[in-house]
mmCIF file of C-alpha atoms in Angstrom:
data_model
loop_
_atom_site.group_PDB
_atom_site.id
_atom_site.type_symbol
_atom_site.label_atom_id
_atom_site.label_comp_id
_atom_site.label_asym_id
_atom_site.label_seq_id
_atom_site.Cartn_x
_atom_site.Cartn_y
_atom_site.Cartn_z
ATOM 1 C CA ALA A 114 0.000 0.000 0.000
ATOM 2 C CA ASP A 115 2.856 2.396 0.781
ATOM 3 C CA ARG A 116 4.413 1.900 -2.627
ATOM 4 C CA GLN A 117 1.088 2.545 -4.343
ATOM 5 C CA GLN A 118 0.604 5.736 -2.329
ATOM 6 C CA ALA A 119 4.133 6.855 -3.203
ATOM 7 C CA GLU A 120 3.499 6.210 -6.901
ATOM 8 C CA GLU A 121 0.247 8.186 -6.752
ATOM 9 C CA LEU A 122 2.034 11.070 -5.034
ATOM 10 C CA VAL A 123 4.766 11.095 -7.668
ATOM 11 C CA ALA A 124 2.128 11.051 -10.390
ATOM 12 C CA GLN A 125 0.639 14.230 -8.904
ATOM 13 C CA VAL A 126 3.905 16.181 -9.102
ATOM 14 C CA ARG A 127 4.034 18.269 -12.261
ATOM 15 C CA VAL A 128 7.497 18.896 -13.642
ATOM 16 C CA ALA A 129 7.925 22.447 -14.910
ATOM 17 C CA ALA A 130 11.544 22.025 -16.040
ATOM 18 C CA VAL A 131 14.516 19.677 -15.938
ATOM 19 C CA VAL A 132 17.907 21.353 -15.605
ATOM 20 C CA GLY A 133 21.059 19.376 -16.104
ATOM 21 C CA PRO A 134 21.183 15.640 -15.533
ATOM 22 C CA ASP A 135 19.081 15.497 -12.373
ATOM 23 C CA ALA A 136 17.685 18.876 -11.252
ATOM 24 C CA VAL A 137 13.903 19.015 -11.463
ATOM 25 C CA ILE A 138 11.809 22.134 -10.928
ATOM 26 C CA THR A 139 8.223 21.354 -10.055
ATOM 27 C CA ASP A 140 5.134 23.356 -10.859
ATOM 28 C CA ASP A 141 4.602 23.753 -7.100
ATOM 29 C CA GLU A 142 8.059 25.310 -6.629
ATOM 30 C CA VAL A 143 7.277 27.899 -9.282
ATOM 31 C CA TRP A 144 3.874 28.756 -7.764
ATOM 32 C CA GLN A 145 5.529 29.145 -4.345
ATOM 33 C CA MET A 146 7.714 31.862 -5.865
ATOM 34 C CA VAL A 147 4.695 33.498 -7.523
ATOM 35 C CA ARG A 148 2.525 33.442 -4.390
ATOM 36 C CA PRO A 149 4.080 36.517 -2.677
ATOM 37 C CA ARG A 150 3.391 38.523 -5.846
ATOM 38 C CA ARG A 151 -0.283 37.534 -6.159
ATOM 39 C CA GLY A 152 -1.250 40.997 -4.923
ATOM 40 C CA GLU A 153 -0.058 42.360 -8.243
ATOM 41 C CA LEU A 154 -2.906 40.508 -9.940
ATOM 42 C CA GLU A 155 -5.483 42.535 -8.025
ATOM 43 C CA GLN A 156 -4.076 45.707 -9.592
ATOM 44 C CA VAL A 157 -4.642 44.366 -13.105
ATOM 45 C CA ALA A 158 -8.005 44.379 -14.891
ATOM 46 C CA GLU A 159 -9.751 41.032 -14.421
ATOM 47 C CA ALA A 160 -9.609 40.277 -18.152
ATOM 48 C CA ASP A 161 -5.814 40.742 -18.088
ATOM 49 C CA ARG A 162 -5.163 38.614 -14.997
ATOM 50 C CA PRO A 163 -4.590 35.264 -16.740
ATOM 51 C CA ALA A 164 -1.914 36.822 -18.960
ATOM 52 C CA ARG A 165 -0.260 38.557 -15.988
ATOM 53 C CA GLU A 166 -0.369 35.339 -13.951
ATOM 54 C CA ALA A 167 1.264 33.463 -16.842
ATOM 55 C CA ALA A 168 3.949 36.170 -17.061
ATOM 56 C CA LEU A 169 4.647 35.902 -13.318
ATOM 57 C CA PHE A 170 4.899 32.108 -13.668
ATOM 58 C CA ARG A 171 7.344 32.384 -16.596
ATOM 59 C CA GLU A 172 9.461 34.912 -14.714
ATOM 60 C CA ALA A 173 9.608 32.727 -11.604
ATOM 61 C CA LEU A 174 10.426 29.655 -13.691
ATOM 62 C CA ARG A 175 13.225 31.524 -15.470
ATOM 63 C CA ARG A 176 14.701 32.595 -12.125
ATOM 64 C CA LEU A 177 14.554 29.028 -10.787
ATOM 65 C CA VAL A 178 16.191 27.647 -13.937
ATOM 66 C CA GLU A 179 18.956 30.262 -13.710
ATOM 67 C CA ARG A 180 19.531 29.340 -10.057
ATOM 68 C CA GLU A 181 19.753 25.639 -10.920
ATOM 69 C CA LEU A 182 22.158 26.336 -13.785
ATOM 70 C CA LEU A 183 24.482 28.128 -11.346
ATOM 71 C CA ILE A 184 24.336 25.128 -9.015
ATOM 72 C CA VAL A 185 24.958 22.637 -11.848
ATOM 73 C CA GLU A 186 28.030 24.554 -13.044
#
Protein backbone atom coordinates (compact mmCIF):
# COMPACT_ATOMS: atom_id res chain seq x y z
CA ALA A 1 0.00 0.00 0.00
CA ASP A 2 2.86 2.40 0.78
CA ARG A 3 4.41 1.90 -2.63
CA GLN A 4 1.09 2.54 -4.34
CA GLN A 5 0.60 5.74 -2.33
CA ALA A 6 4.13 6.86 -3.20
CA GLU A 7 3.50 6.21 -6.90
CA GLU A 8 0.25 8.19 -6.75
CA LEU A 9 2.03 11.07 -5.03
CA VAL A 10 4.77 11.10 -7.67
CA ALA A 11 2.13 11.05 -10.39
CA GLN A 12 0.64 14.23 -8.90
CA VAL A 13 3.90 16.18 -9.10
CA ARG A 14 4.03 18.27 -12.26
CA VAL A 15 7.50 18.90 -13.64
CA ALA A 16 7.93 22.45 -14.91
CA ALA A 17 11.54 22.03 -16.04
CA VAL A 18 14.52 19.68 -15.94
CA VAL A 19 17.91 21.35 -15.61
CA GLY A 20 21.06 19.38 -16.10
CA PRO A 21 21.18 15.64 -15.53
CA ASP A 22 19.08 15.50 -12.37
CA ALA A 23 17.69 18.88 -11.25
CA VAL A 24 13.90 19.02 -11.46
CA ILE A 25 11.81 22.13 -10.93
CA THR A 26 8.22 21.35 -10.06
CA ASP A 27 5.13 23.36 -10.86
CA ASP A 28 4.60 23.75 -7.10
CA GLU A 29 8.06 25.31 -6.63
CA VAL A 30 7.28 27.90 -9.28
CA TRP A 31 3.87 28.76 -7.76
CA GLN A 32 5.53 29.14 -4.34
CA MET A 33 7.71 31.86 -5.86
CA VAL A 34 4.69 33.50 -7.52
CA ARG A 35 2.52 33.44 -4.39
CA PRO A 36 4.08 36.52 -2.68
CA ARG A 37 3.39 38.52 -5.85
CA ARG A 38 -0.28 37.53 -6.16
CA GLY A 39 -1.25 41.00 -4.92
CA GLU A 40 -0.06 42.36 -8.24
CA LEU A 41 -2.91 40.51 -9.94
CA GLU A 42 -5.48 42.54 -8.03
CA GLN A 43 -4.08 45.71 -9.59
CA VAL A 44 -4.64 44.37 -13.10
CA ALA A 45 -8.01 44.38 -14.89
CA GLU A 46 -9.75 41.03 -14.42
CA ALA A 47 -9.61 40.28 -18.15
CA ASP A 48 -5.81 40.74 -18.09
CA ARG A 49 -5.16 38.61 -15.00
CA PRO A 50 -4.59 35.26 -16.74
CA ALA A 51 -1.91 36.82 -18.96
CA ARG A 52 -0.26 38.56 -15.99
CA GLU A 53 -0.37 35.34 -13.95
CA ALA A 54 1.26 33.46 -16.84
CA ALA A 55 3.95 36.17 -17.06
CA LEU A 56 4.65 35.90 -13.32
CA PHE A 57 4.90 32.11 -13.67
CA ARG A 58 7.34 32.38 -16.60
CA GLU A 59 9.46 34.91 -14.71
CA ALA A 60 9.61 32.73 -11.60
CA LEU A 61 10.43 29.65 -13.69
CA ARG A 62 13.22 31.52 -15.47
CA ARG A 63 14.70 32.60 -12.13
CA LEU A 64 14.55 29.03 -10.79
CA VAL A 65 16.19 27.65 -13.94
CA GLU A 66 18.96 30.26 -13.71
CA ARG A 67 19.53 29.34 -10.06
CA GLU A 68 19.75 25.64 -10.92
CA LEU A 69 22.16 26.34 -13.79
CA LEU A 70 24.48 28.13 -11.35
CA ILE A 71 24.34 25.13 -9.02
CA VAL A 72 24.96 22.64 -11.85
CA GLU A 73 28.03 24.55 -13.04
